[in-house]
Tab-separated table of C-alpha atoms and ligand atoms in Angstrom:
chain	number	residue	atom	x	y	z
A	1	UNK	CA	37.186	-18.471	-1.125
A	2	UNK	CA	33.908	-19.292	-2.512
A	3	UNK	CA	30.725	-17.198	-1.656
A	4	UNK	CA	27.933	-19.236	0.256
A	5	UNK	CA	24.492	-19.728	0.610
A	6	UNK	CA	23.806	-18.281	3.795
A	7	UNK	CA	21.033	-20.796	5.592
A	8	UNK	CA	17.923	-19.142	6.199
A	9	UNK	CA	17.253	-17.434	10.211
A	10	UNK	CA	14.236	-19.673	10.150
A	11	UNK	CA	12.894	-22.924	8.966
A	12	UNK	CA	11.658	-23.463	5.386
A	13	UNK	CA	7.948	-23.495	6.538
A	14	UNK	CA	8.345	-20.733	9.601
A	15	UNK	CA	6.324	-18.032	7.028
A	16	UNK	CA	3.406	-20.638	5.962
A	17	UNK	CA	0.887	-19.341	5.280
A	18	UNK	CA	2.069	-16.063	4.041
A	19	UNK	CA	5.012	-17.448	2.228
A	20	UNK	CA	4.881	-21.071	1.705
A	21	UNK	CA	7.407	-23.649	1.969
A	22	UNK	CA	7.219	-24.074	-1.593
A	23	UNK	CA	8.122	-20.977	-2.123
A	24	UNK	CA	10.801	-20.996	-0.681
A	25	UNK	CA	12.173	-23.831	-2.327
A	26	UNK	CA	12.282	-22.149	-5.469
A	27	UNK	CA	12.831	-18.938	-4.405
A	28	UNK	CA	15.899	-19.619	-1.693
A	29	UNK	CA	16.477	-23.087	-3.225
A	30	UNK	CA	16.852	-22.544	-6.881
A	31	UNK	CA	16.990	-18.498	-7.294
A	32	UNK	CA	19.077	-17.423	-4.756
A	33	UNK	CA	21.075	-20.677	-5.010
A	34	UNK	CA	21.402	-20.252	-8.807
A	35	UNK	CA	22.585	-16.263	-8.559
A	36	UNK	CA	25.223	-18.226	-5.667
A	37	UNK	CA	26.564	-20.563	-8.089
A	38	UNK	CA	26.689	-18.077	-11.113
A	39	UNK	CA	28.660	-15.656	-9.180
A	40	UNK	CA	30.977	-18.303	-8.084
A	41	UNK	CA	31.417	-19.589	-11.625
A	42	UNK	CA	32.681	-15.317	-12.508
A	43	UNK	CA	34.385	-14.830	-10.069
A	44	UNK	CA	36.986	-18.119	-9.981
A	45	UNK	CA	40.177	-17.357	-10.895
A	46	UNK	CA	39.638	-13.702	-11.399
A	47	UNK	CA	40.766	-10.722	-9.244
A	48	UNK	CA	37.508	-10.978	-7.562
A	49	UNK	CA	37.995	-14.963	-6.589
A	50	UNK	CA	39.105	-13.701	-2.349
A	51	UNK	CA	36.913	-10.831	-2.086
A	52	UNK	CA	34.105	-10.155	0.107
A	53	UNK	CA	30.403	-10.069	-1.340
A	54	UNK	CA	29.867	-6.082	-0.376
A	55	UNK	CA	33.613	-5.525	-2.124
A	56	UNK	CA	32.442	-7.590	-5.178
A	57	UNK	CA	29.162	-5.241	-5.574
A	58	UNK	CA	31.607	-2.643	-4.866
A	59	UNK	CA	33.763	-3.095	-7.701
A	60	UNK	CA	31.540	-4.102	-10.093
A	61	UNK	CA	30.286	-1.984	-13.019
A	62	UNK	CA	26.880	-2.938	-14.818
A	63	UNK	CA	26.353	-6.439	-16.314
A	64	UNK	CA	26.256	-10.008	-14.991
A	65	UNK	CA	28.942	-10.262	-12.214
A	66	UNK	CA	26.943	-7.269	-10.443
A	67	UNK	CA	23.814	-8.951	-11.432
A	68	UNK	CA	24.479	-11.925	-9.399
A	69	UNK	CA	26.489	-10.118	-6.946
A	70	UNK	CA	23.961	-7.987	-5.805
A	71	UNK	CA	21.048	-10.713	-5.956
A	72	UNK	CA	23.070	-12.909	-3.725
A	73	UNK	CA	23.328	-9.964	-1.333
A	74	UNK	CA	20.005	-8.941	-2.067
A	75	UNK	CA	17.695	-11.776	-1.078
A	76	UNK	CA	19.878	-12.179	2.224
A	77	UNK	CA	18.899	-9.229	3.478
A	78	UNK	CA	15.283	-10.117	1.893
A	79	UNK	CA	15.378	-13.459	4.588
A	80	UNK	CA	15.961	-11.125	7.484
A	81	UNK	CA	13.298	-8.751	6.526
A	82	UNK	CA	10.763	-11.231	7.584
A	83	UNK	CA	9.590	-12.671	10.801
A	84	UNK	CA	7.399	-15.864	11.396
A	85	UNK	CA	7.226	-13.226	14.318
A	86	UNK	CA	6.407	-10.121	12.202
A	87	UNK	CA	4.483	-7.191	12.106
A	88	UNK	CA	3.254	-4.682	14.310
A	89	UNK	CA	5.362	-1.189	14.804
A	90	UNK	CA	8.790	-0.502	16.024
A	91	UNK	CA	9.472	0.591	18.835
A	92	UNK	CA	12.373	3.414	20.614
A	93	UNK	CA	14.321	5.466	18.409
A	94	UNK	CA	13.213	3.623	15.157
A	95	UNK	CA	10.264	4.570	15.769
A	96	UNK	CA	10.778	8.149	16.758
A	97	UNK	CA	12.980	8.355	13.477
A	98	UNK	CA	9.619	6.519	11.727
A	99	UNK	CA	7.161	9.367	12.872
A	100	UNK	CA	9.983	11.907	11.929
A	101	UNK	CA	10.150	10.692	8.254
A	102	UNK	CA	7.198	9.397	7.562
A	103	UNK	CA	4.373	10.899	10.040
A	104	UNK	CA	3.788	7.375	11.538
A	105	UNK	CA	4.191	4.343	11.764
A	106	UNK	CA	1.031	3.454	9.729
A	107	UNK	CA	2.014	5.799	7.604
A	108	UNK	CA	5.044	4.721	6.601
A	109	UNK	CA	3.334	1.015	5.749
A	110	UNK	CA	1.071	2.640	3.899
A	111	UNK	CA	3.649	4.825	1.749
A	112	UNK	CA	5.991	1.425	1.835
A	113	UNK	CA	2.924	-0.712	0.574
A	114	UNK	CA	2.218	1.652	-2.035
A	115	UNK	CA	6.125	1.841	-3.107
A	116	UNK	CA	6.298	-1.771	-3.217
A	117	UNK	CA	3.066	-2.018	-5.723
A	118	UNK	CA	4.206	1.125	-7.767
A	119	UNK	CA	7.594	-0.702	-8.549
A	120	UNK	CA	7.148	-1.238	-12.447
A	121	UNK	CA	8.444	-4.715	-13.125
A	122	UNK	CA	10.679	-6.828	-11.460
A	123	UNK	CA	12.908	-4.719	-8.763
A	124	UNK	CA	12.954	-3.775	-4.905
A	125	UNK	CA	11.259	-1.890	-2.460
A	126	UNK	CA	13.937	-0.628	0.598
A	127	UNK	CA	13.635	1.479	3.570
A	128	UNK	CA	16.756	3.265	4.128
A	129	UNK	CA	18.758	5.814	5.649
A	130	UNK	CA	19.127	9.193	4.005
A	131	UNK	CA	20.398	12.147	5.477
A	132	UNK	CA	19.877	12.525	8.831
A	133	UNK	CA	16.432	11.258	7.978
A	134	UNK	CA	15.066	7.631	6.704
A	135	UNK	CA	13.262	7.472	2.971
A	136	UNK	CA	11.249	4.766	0.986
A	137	UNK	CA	13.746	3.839	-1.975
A	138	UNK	CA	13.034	1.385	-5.383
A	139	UNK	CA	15.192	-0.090	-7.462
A	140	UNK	CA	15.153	-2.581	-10.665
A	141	UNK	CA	16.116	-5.578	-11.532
A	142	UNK	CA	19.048	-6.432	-9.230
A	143	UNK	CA	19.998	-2.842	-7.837
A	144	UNK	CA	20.404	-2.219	-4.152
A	145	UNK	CA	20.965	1.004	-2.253
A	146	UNK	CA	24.877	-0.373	-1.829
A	147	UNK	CA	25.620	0.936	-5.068
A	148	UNK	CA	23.740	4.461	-4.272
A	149	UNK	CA	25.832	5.282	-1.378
A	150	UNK	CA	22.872	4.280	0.978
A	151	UNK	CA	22.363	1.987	4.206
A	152	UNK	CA	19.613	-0.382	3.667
A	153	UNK	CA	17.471	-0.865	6.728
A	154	UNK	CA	14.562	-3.335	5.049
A	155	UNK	CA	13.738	-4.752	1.664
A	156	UNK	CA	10.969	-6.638	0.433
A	157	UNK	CA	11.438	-8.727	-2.915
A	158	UNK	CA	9.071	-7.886	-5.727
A	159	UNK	CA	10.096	-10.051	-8.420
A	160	UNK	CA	7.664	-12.363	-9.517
A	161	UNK	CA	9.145	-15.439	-8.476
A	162	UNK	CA	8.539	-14.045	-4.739
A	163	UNK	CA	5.071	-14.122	-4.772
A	164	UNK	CA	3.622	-15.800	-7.839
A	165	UNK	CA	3.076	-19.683	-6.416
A	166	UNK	CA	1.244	-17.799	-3.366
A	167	UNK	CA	-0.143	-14.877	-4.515
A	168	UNK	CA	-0.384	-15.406	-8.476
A	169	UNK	CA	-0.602	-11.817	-10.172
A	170	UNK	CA	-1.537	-10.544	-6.749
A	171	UNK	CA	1.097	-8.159	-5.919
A	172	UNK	CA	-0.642	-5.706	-3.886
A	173	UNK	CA	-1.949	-8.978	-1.323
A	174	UNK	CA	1.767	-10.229	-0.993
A	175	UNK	CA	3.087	-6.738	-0.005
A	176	UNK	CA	-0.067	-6.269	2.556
A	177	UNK	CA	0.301	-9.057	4.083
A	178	UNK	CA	4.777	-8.790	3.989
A	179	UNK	CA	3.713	-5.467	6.146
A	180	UNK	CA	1.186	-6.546	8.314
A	181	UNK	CA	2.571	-10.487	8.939
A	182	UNK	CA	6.225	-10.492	8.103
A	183	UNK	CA	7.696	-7.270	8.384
A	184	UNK	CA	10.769	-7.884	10.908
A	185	UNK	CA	11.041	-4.541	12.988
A	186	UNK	CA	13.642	-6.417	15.047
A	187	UNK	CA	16.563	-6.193	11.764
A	188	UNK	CA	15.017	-2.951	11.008
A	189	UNK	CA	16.377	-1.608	14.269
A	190	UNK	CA	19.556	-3.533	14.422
A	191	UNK	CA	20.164	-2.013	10.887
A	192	UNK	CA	19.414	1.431	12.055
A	193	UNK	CA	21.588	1.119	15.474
A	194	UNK	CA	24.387	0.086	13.480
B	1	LIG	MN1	13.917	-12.911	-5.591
């Protein structure tokens, strides 16, 4: 049982202008597809060949089947982050749990934002739970809070490949406009009801 390529919740044009469809040909097309295939090729025939993605990333200790494990799982939940709908604040007990953590719901953009910009090299910026409480949480390369033992609510990609046919070197305009634009409170609550 082969992993797939989930489709994508929206068409490949639904984020123009903030993320172009060209973009997302390489990124979703070629990346994600490419970390699909290569975890496909390690896993065939191996003890890993039936299990599930999350079980794979699980299981896996540092090198290229987590690698490709986790990116597969990664950008997913990347996809859902965003909204041709996006921005704005949430709303109910996300947002109650927002103003707990972070003092706001601008706030927390701004401390996001300036996670997201901070994150030397190529990596991840998540919002997740912690505690009883929600915190701001980077990781490199391929990481993801799976392996730390914590529930990922939101993610935003800052590779270069996510933002460099759009935004060039311009990190700091991607992850503005990823807040303000993008940002898909409606997965961030389903993540935190679950
Ligand atoms: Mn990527």
């Amino acid at each position: 049982m082969a992993i797939e390529l989930p489709a994508l919740p929206y068409a490949d044009n639904a984020l123009d202008p903030h993320i172009s469809d060209r973009t997302i040909s390489f990124h979703y097309g070629k990346h994600h597809a490419a970390y699909v295939n290569n975890l496909n090729g390690l896993i065939e025939g191996t003890e890993h060949a039936d299990a599930s993605l999350e079980a794979i990333i699980a299981a896996a200790g540092p090198g290229g089947l987590f690698n490709n494990a986790a990116q597969v799982w990664n950008h997913t939940f990347y996809w859902n982050s965003m909204s041709p709908d996006g921005g704005g604040d949430p709303s109910g007990d996300l947002a109650a749990a927002i103003d707990a953590s972070f003092g706001g719901a601008d706030s927390f953009k701004e401390q996001f934002a300036a996670s997201a910009k901070g994150n030397f090299g190529s990596g991840w910026t998540w919002l997740v739970k912690e505690g009883d409480g929600l915190a701001i949480f980077n990781t490199d390369d391929a990481d993801t809070p799976l392996k730390h033992g914590k529930t990922a609510l939101l993610t935003i990609d800052v590779w270069e490949h996510a933002y460099y046919l759009d935004y060039q070197n311009a990190r700091p305009a991607y992850v503005e406009t990823f807040v303000e634009k993008l940002l898909n409170w409606e997965f961030v609550a389903q993540n935190f009801a679950a």
